[in-house]
Amino acid sequence: MEKQLVRLISREEIAAAVKRLAREIDRDSENRSLVVIGILKGSFIFIADLVRNLETPLLAIEFTRLSSYGSATVSSGRAEILAGLPEEAVRGQNVIVVEDIVDTGITTATLLEYLQGYRPADLKLCTLLDKPSRRRVEVKIDYRGFTVPDRFIVGYGIDFDERYRQLPEIYTLEE
Ligand code: IMP
Ligand code: MG
Ligand code: MG
């Protein structure tokens, strides 16, 4: 049977959450410039909306990519960083990593540990969605849009086999 899309988060709810997260980041950054690092591909729409709501000046927007999760990633508890970042973009800077979903936590934990080695002045994590039920490694989430149930999520940048990224709202994919 064809899978069904069931709407979970509307465009109005997404827009309100993005505004709230931007205000939280602005408040904490106290006008010190930020380096924003998006994790591709899933964060591409979220990061575009988020940075347009920030008042804090940006030094740079960077992107990185990690191996998508599969059984190898989950059993090793590590993701592979496929696109590295220049150390000089991070060293001494106030950095915010932007992710679509924190699920097992392996992707963000791997990246945060790697970036910590570059000695940023500050390193924070902003995720649109938090799926805590499947967490394998502990991750400190500084800015969280929504907590979601243990369902497969698509839309607003998030895919199933590269499909559904372009949907403006967030759905669960149901049998
Ligand atoms: P991790 O398990 O926290 O390492 O998450 C790895 C990546 O899997 C996330 O950044 C998402 O891109 C993807 N992912 C996790 N849960 C879902 C989901 O429900 N739908 C689509 N992608 C997901
Ligand atoms: Mg992702
Ligand atoms: Mg994906």
PDB file of N, CA, C and O in Angstrom, residues 50-99:
ATOM      1  N   LEU A  50      15.771  30.439   9.310  1.00  0.00           N
ATOM      2  CA  LEU A  50      16.318  30.862  10.605  1.00  0.00           C
ATOM      3  C   LEU A  50      17.208  32.102  10.453  1.00  0.00           C
ATOM      4  O   LEU A  50      17.040  33.083  11.189  1.00  0.00           O
ATOM      5  N   VAL A  51      18.147  32.068   9.518  1.00  0.00           N
ATOM      6  CA  VAL A  51      19.089  33.196   9.421  1.00  0.00           C
ATOM      7  C   VAL A  51      18.377  34.478   8.988  1.00  0.00           C
ATOM      8  O   VAL A  51      18.808  35.575   9.358  1.00  0.00           O
ATOM      9  N   ARG A  52      17.274  34.348   8.255  1.00  0.00           N
ATOM     10  CA  ARG A  52      16.539  35.554   7.856  1.00  0.00           C
ATOM     11  C   ARG A  52      15.734  36.144   9.002  1.00  0.00           C
ATOM     12  O   ARG A  52      15.220  37.248   8.897  1.00  0.00           O
ATOM     13  N   ASN A  53      15.617  35.402  10.101  1.00  0.00           N
ATOM     14  CA  ASN A  53      14.946  35.925  11.299  1.00  0.00           C
ATOM     15  C   ASN A  53      15.915  36.406  12.364  1.00  0.00           C
ATOM     16  O   ASN A  53      15.489  36.949  13.383  1.00  0.00           O
ATOM     17  N   LEU A  54      17.205  36.211  12.154  1.00  0.00           N
ATOM     18  CA  LEU A  54      18.194  36.623  13.153  1.00  0.00           C
ATOM     19  C   LEU A  54      18.512  38.099  13.035  1.00  0.00           C
ATOM     20  O   LEU A  54      18.609  38.634  11.929  1.00  0.00           O
ATOM     21  N   GLU A  55      18.695  38.725  14.164  1.00  0.00           N
ATOM     22  CA  GLU A  55      19.201  40.105  14.160  1.00  0.00           C
ATOM     23  C   GLU A  55      20.694  40.140  14.446  1.00  0.00           C
ATOM     24  O   GLU A  55      21.368  41.104  14.120  1.00  0.00           O
ATOM     25  N   THR A  56      21.195  39.095  15.075  1.00  0.00           N
ATOM     26  CA  THR A  56      22.630  38.993  15.347  1.00  0.00           C
ATOM     27  C   THR A  56      23.405  39.005  14.032  1.00  0.00           C
ATOM     28  O   THR A  56      23.029  38.305  13.099  1.00  0.00           O
ATOM     29  N   PRO A  57      24.496  39.793  13.952  1.00  0.00           N
ATOM     30  CA  PRO A  57      25.289  39.750  12.723  1.00  0.00           C
ATOM     31  C   PRO A  57      25.945  38.382  12.516  1.00  0.00           C
ATOM     32  O   PRO A  57      26.339  37.727  13.479  1.00  0.00           O
ATOM     33  N   LEU A  58      26.018  37.966  11.264  1.00  0.00           N
ATOM     34  CA  LEU A  58      26.646  36.689  10.927  1.00  0.00           C
ATOM     35  C   LEU A  58      28.011  36.937  10.316  1.00  0.00           C
ATOM     36  O   LEU A  58      28.146  37.748   9.413  1.00  0.00           O
ATOM     37  N   LEU A  59      28.994  36.208  10.822  1.00  0.00           N
ATOM     38  CA  LEU A  59      30.322  36.242  10.201  1.00  0.00           C
ATOM     39  C   LEU A  59      30.330  35.376   8.965  1.00  0.00           C
ATOM     40  O   LEU A  59      30.941  35.703   7.960  1.00  0.00           O
ATOM     41  N   ALA A  60      29.680  34.227   9.067  1.00  0.00           N
ATOM     42  CA  ALA A  60      29.687  33.279   7.952  1.00  0.00           C
ATOM     43  C   ALA A  60      28.600  32.237   8.127  1.00  0.00           C
ATOM     44  O   ALA A  60      28.172  31.950   9.246  1.00  0.00           O
ATOM     45  N   ILE A  61      28.145  31.719   7.001  1.00  0.00           N
ATOM     46  CA  ILE A  61      27.306  30.517   6.991  1.00  0.00           C
ATOM     47  C   ILE A  61      28.114  29.438   6.296  1.00  0.00           C
ATOM     48  O   ILE A  61      28.599  29.635   5.179  1.00  0.00           O
ATOM     49  N   GLU A  62      28.285  28.334   6.983  1.00  0.00           N
ATOM     50  CA  GLU A  62      29.038  27.211   6.419  1.00  0.00           C
ATOM     51  C   GLU A  62      28.116  25.999   6.394  1.00  0.00           C
ATOM     52  O   GLU A  62      27.124  25.941   7.110  1.00  0.00           O
ATOM     53  N   PHE A  63      28.489  25.029   5.579  1.00  0.00           N
ATOM     54  CA  PHE A  63      27.727  23.775   5.531  1.00  0.00           C
ATOM     55  C   PHE A  63      28.674  22.594   5.647  1.00  0.00           C
ATOM     56  O   PHE A  63      29.821  22.652   5.210  1.00  0.00           O
ATOM     57  N   THR A  64      28.156  21.533   6.228  1.00  0.00           N
ATOM     58  CA  THR A  64      28.910  20.293   6.252  1.00  0.00           C
ATOM     59  C   THR A  64      27.935  19.161   5.992  1.00  0.00           C
ATOM     60  O   THR A  64      26.722  19.354   5.960  1.00  0.00           O
ATOM     61  N   ARG A  65      28.490  17.993   5.780  1.00  0.00           N
ATOM     62  CA  ARG A  65      27.658  16.832   5.501  1.00  0.00           C
ATOM     63  C   ARG A  65      28.242  15.635   6.213  1.00  0.00           C
ATOM     64  O   ARG A  65      29.466  15.475   6.248  1.00  0.00           O
ATOM     65  N   LEU A  66      27.392  14.812   6.799  1.00  0.00           N
ATOM     66  CA  LEU A  66      27.859  13.594   7.458  1.00  0.00           C
ATOM     67  C   LEU A  66      27.182  12.405   6.797  1.00  0.00           C
ATOM     68  O   LEU A  66      26.130  12.562   6.173  1.00  0.00           O
ATOM     69  N   SER A  67      27.803  11.231   6.934  1.00  0.00           N
ATOM     70  CA  SER A  67      27.230  10.029   6.335  1.00  0.00           C
ATOM     71  C   SER A  67      25.838   9.815   6.897  1.00  0.00           C
ATOM     72  O   SER A  67      25.619   9.946   8.094  1.00  0.00           O
ATOM     73  N   SER A  68      24.911   9.498   6.014  1.00  0.00           N
ATOM     74  CA  SER A  68      23.538   9.288   6.459  1.00  0.00           C
ATOM     75  C   SER A  68      23.505   8.015   7.283  1.00  0.00           C
ATOM     76  O   SER A  68      24.310   7.113   7.097  1.00  0.00           O
ATOM     77  N   TYR A  69      22.574   7.950   8.199  1.00  0.00           N
ATOM     78  CA  TYR A  69      22.664   6.820   9.100  1.00  0.00           C
ATOM     79  C   TYR A  69      22.215   5.541   8.426  1.00  0.00           C
ATOM     80  O   TYR A  69      21.320   5.492   7.618  1.00  0.00           O
ATOM     81  N   GLY A  70      22.925   4.497   8.790  1.00  0.00           N
ATOM     82  CA  GLY A  70      22.612   3.152   8.346  1.00  0.00           C
ATOM     83  C   GLY A  70      23.025   2.278   9.496  1.00  0.00           C
ATOM     84  O   GLY A  70      23.472   2.771  10.526  1.00  0.00           O
ATOM     85  N   SER A  71      22.922   0.973   9.333  1.00  0.00           N
ATOM     86  CA  SER A  71      23.239   0.085  10.461  1.00  0.00           C
ATOM     87  C   SER A  71      24.694   0.238  10.891  1.00  0.00           C
ATOM     88  O   SER A  71      25.008   0.138  12.075  1.00  0.00           O
ATOM     89  N   ALA A  72      25.599   0.517   9.924  1.00  0.00           N
ATOM     90  CA  ALA A  72      27.012   0.647  10.280  1.00  0.00           C
ATOM     91  C   ALA A  72      27.230   1.835  11.218  1.00  0.00           C
ATOM     92  O   ALA A  72      27.960   1.737  12.207  1.00  0.00           O
ATOM     93  N   THR A  73      26.565   2.941  10.892  1.00  0.00           N
ATOM     94  CA  THR A  73      26.692   4.141  11.716  1.00  0.00           C
ATOM     95  C   THR A  73      26.150   3.883  13.120  1.00  0.00           C
ATOM     96  O   THR A  73      26.770   4.236  14.109  1.00  0.00           O
ATOM     97  N   VAL A  74      24.987   3.252  13.180  1.00  0.00           N
ATOM     98  CA  VAL A  74      24.337   3.058  14.470  1.00  0.00           C
ATOM     99  C   VAL A  74      25.148   2.091  15.331  1.00  0.00           C
ATOM    100  O   VAL A  74      25.359   2.334  16.516  1.00  0.00           O
ATOM    101  N   SER A  75      25.668   1.027  14.726  1.00  0.00           N
ATOM    102  CA  SER A  75      26.415   0.077  15.553  1.00  0.00           C
ATOM    103  C   SER A  75      27.745   0.665  16.024  1.00  0.00           C
ATOM    104  O   SER A  75      28.188   0.384  17.133  1.00  0.00           O
ATOM    105  N   SER A  76      28.370   1.503  15.195  1.00  0.00           N
ATOM    106  CA  SER A  76      29.641   2.108  15.621  1.00  0.00           C
ATOM    107  C   SER A  76      29.413   3.311  16.530  1.00  0.00           C
ATOM    108  O   SER A  76      30.314   3.728  17.244  1.00  0.00           O
ATOM    109  N   GLY A  77      28.209   3.880  16.480  1.00  0.00           N
ATOM    110  CA  GLY A  77      27.934   5.074  17.276  1.00  0.00           C
ATOM    111  C   GLY A  77      28.612   6.319  16.736  1.00  0.00           C
ATOM    112  O   GLY A  77      28.667   7.339  17.407  1.00  0.00           O
ATOM    113  N   ARG A  78      29.126   6.251  15.495  1.00  0.00           N
ATOM    114  CA  ARG A  78      29.831   7.392  14.898  1.00  0.00           C
ATOM    115  C   ARG A  78      29.309   7.621  13.491  1.00  0.00           C
ATOM    116  O   ARG A  78      29.004   6.681  12.778  1.00  0.00           O
ATOM    117  N   ALA A  79      29.282   8.871  13.114  1.00  0.00           N
ATOM    118  CA  ALA A  79      29.010   9.199  11.716  1.00  0.00           C
ATOM    119  C   ALA A  79      30.327   9.641  11.094  1.00  0.00           C
ATOM    120  O   ALA A  79      31.256  10.020  11.796  1.00  0.00           O
ATOM    121  N   GLU A  80      30.393   9.592   9.776  1.00  0.00           N
ATOM    122  CA  GLU A  80      31.597  10.021   9.081  1.00  0.00           C
ATOM    123  C   GLU A  80      31.359  11.426   8.543  1.00  0.00           C
ATOM    124  O   GLU A  80      30.306  11.691   7.948  1.00  0.00           O
ATOM    125  N   ILE A  81      32.324  12.303   8.791  1.00  0.00           N
ATOM    126  CA  ILE A  81      32.192  13.670   8.282  1.00  0.00           C
ATOM    127  C   ILE A  81      32.652  13.675   6.827  1.00  0.00           C
ATOM    128  O   ILE A  81      33.807  13.384   6.530  1.00  0.00           O
ATOM    129  N   LEU A  82      31.716  13.942   5.924  1.00  0.00           N
ATOM    130  CA  LEU A  82      32.003  13.830   4.494  1.00  0.00           C
ATOM    131  C   LEU A  82      32.504  15.144   3.922  1.00  0.00           C
ATOM    132  O   LEU A  82      33.214  15.162   2.927  1.00  0.00           O
ATOM    133  N   ALA A  83      32.110  16.249   4.519  1.00  0.00           N
ATOM    134  CA  ALA A  83      32.578  17.551   4.059  1.00  0.00           C
ATOM    135  C   ALA A  83      33.099  18.280   5.273  1.00  0.00           C
ATOM    136  O   ALA A  83      32.339  18.649   6.162  1.00  0.00           O
ATOM    137  N   GLY A  84      34.406  18.434   5.338  1.00  0.00           N
ATOM    138  CA  GLY A  84      35.030  19.096   6.484  1.00  0.00           C
ATOM    139  C   GLY A  84      34.835  20.595   6.416  1.00  0.00           C
ATOM    140  O   GLY A  84      34.363  21.140   5.425  1.00  0.00           O
ATOM    141  N   LEU A  85      35.181  21.242   7.500  1.00  0.00           N
ATOM    142  CA  LEU A  85      35.045  22.694   7.585  1.00  0.00           C
ATOM    143  C   LEU A  85      36.425  23.282   7.818  1.00  0.00           C
ATOM    144  O   LEU A  85      37.233  22.683   8.511  1.00  0.00           O
ATOM    145  N   PRO A  86      36.690  24.458   7.267  1.00  0.00           N
ATOM    146  CA  PRO A  86      37.984  25.072   7.532  1.00  0.00           C
ATOM    147  C   PRO A  86      38.102  25.449   9.008  1.00  0.00           C
ATOM    148  O   PRO A  86      37.190  26.052   9.576  1.00  0.00           O
ATOM    149  N   GLU A  87      39.193  25.036   9.627  1.00  0.00           N
ATOM    150  CA  GLU A  87      39.408  25.286  11.049  1.00  0.00           C
ATOM    151  C   GLU A  87      39.308  26.777  11.364  1.00  0.00           C
ATOM    152  O   GLU A  87      38.766  27.178  12.401  1.00  0.00           O
ATOM    153  N   GLU A  88      39.810  27.627  10.454  1.00  0.00           N
ATOM    154  CA  GLU A  88      39.810  29.078  10.710  1.00  0.00           C
ATOM    155  C   GLU A  88      38.393  29.662  10.728  1.00  0.00           C
ATOM    156  O   GLU A  88      38.187  30.740  11.253  1.00  0.00           O
ATOM    157  N   ALA A  89      37.426  28.930  10.179  1.00  0.00           N
ATOM    158  CA  ALA A  89      36.037  29.398  10.243  1.00  0.00           C
ATOM    159  C   ALA A  89      35.455  29.220  11.641  1.00  0.00           C
ATOM    160  O   ALA A  89      34.453  29.843  11.986  1.00  0.00           O
ATOM    161  N   VAL A  90      36.082  28.361  12.437  1.00  0.00           N
ATOM    162  CA  VAL A  90      35.513  27.947  13.729  1.00  0.00           C
ATOM    163  C   VAL A  90      36.325  28.467  14.919  1.00  0.00           C
ATOM    164  O   VAL A  90      35.764  28.860  15.937  1.00  0.00           O
ATOM    165  N   ARG A  91      37.646  28.453  14.791  1.00  0.00           N
ATOM    166  CA  ARG A  91      38.519  28.789  15.921  1.00  0.00           C
ATOM    167  C   ARG A  91      38.197  30.175  16.485  1.00  0.00           C
ATOM    168  O   ARG A  91      38.186  31.169  15.768  1.00  0.00           O
ATOM    169  N   GLY A  92      37.910  30.206  17.783  1.00  0.00           N
ATOM    170  CA  GLY A  92      37.664  31.474  18.462  1.00  0.00           C
ATOM    171  C   GLY A  92      36.306  32.112  18.184  1.00  0.00           C
ATOM    172  O   GLY A  92      36.027  33.198  18.677  1.00  0.00           O
ATOM    173  N   GLN A  93      35.464  31.433  17.404  1.00  0.00           N
ATOM    174  CA  GLN A  93      34.179  32.042  17.027  1.00  0.00           C
ATOM    175  C   GLN A  93      33.018  31.510  17.882  1.00  0.00           C
ATOM    176  O   GLN A  93      33.119  30.447  18.505  1.00  0.00           O
ATOM    177  N   ASN A  94      31.925  32.266  17.839  1.00  0.00           N
ATOM    178  CA  ASN A  94      30.668  31.808  18.429  1.00  0.00           C
ATOM    179  C   ASN A  94      29.915  31.051  17.340  1.00  0.00           C
ATOM    180  O   ASN A  94      29.488  31.645  16.363  1.00  0.00           O
ATOM    181  N   VAL A  95      29.783  29.759  17.553  1.00  0.00           N
ATOM    182  CA  VAL A  95      29.307  28.870  16.484  1.00  0.00           C
ATOM    183  C   VAL A  95      27.961  28.254  16.878  1.00  0.00           C
ATOM    184  O   VAL A  95      27.783  27.814  18.025  1.00  0.00           O
ATOM    185  N   ILE A  96      27.057  28.215  15.930  1.00  0.00           N
ATOM    186  CA  ILE A  96      25.792  27.487  16.129  1.00  0.00           C
ATOM    187  C   ILE A  96      25.643  26.452  15.016  1.00  0.00           C
ATOM    188  O   ILE A  96      25.699  26.790  13.828  1.00  0.00           O
ATOM    189  N   VAL A  97      25.479  25.210  15.410  1.00  0.00           N
ATOM    190  CA  VAL A  97      25.216  24.125  14.455  1.00  0.00           C
ATOM    191  C   VAL A  97      23.708  24.000  14.292  1.00  0.00           C
ATOM    192  O   VAL A  97      22.966  24.000  15.277  1.00  0.00           O
ATOM    193  N   VAL A  98      23.266  23.921  13.040  1.00  0.00           N
ATOM    194  CA  VAL A  98      21.834  23.852  12.755  1.00  0.00           C
ATOM    195  C   VAL A  98      21.514  22.502  12.110  1.00  0.00           C
ATOM    196  O   VAL A  98      22.080  22.142  11.075  1.00  0.00           O
ATOM    197  N   GLU A  99      20.588  21.770  12.741  1.00  0.00           N
ATOM    198  CA  GLU A  99      20.231  20.421  12.288  1.00  0.00           C
ATOM    199  C   GLU A  99      18.723  20.334  12.089  1.00  0.00           C
ATOM    200  O   GLU A  99      17.956  21.093  12.690  1.00  0.00           O
TER     201      GLU A  99
END
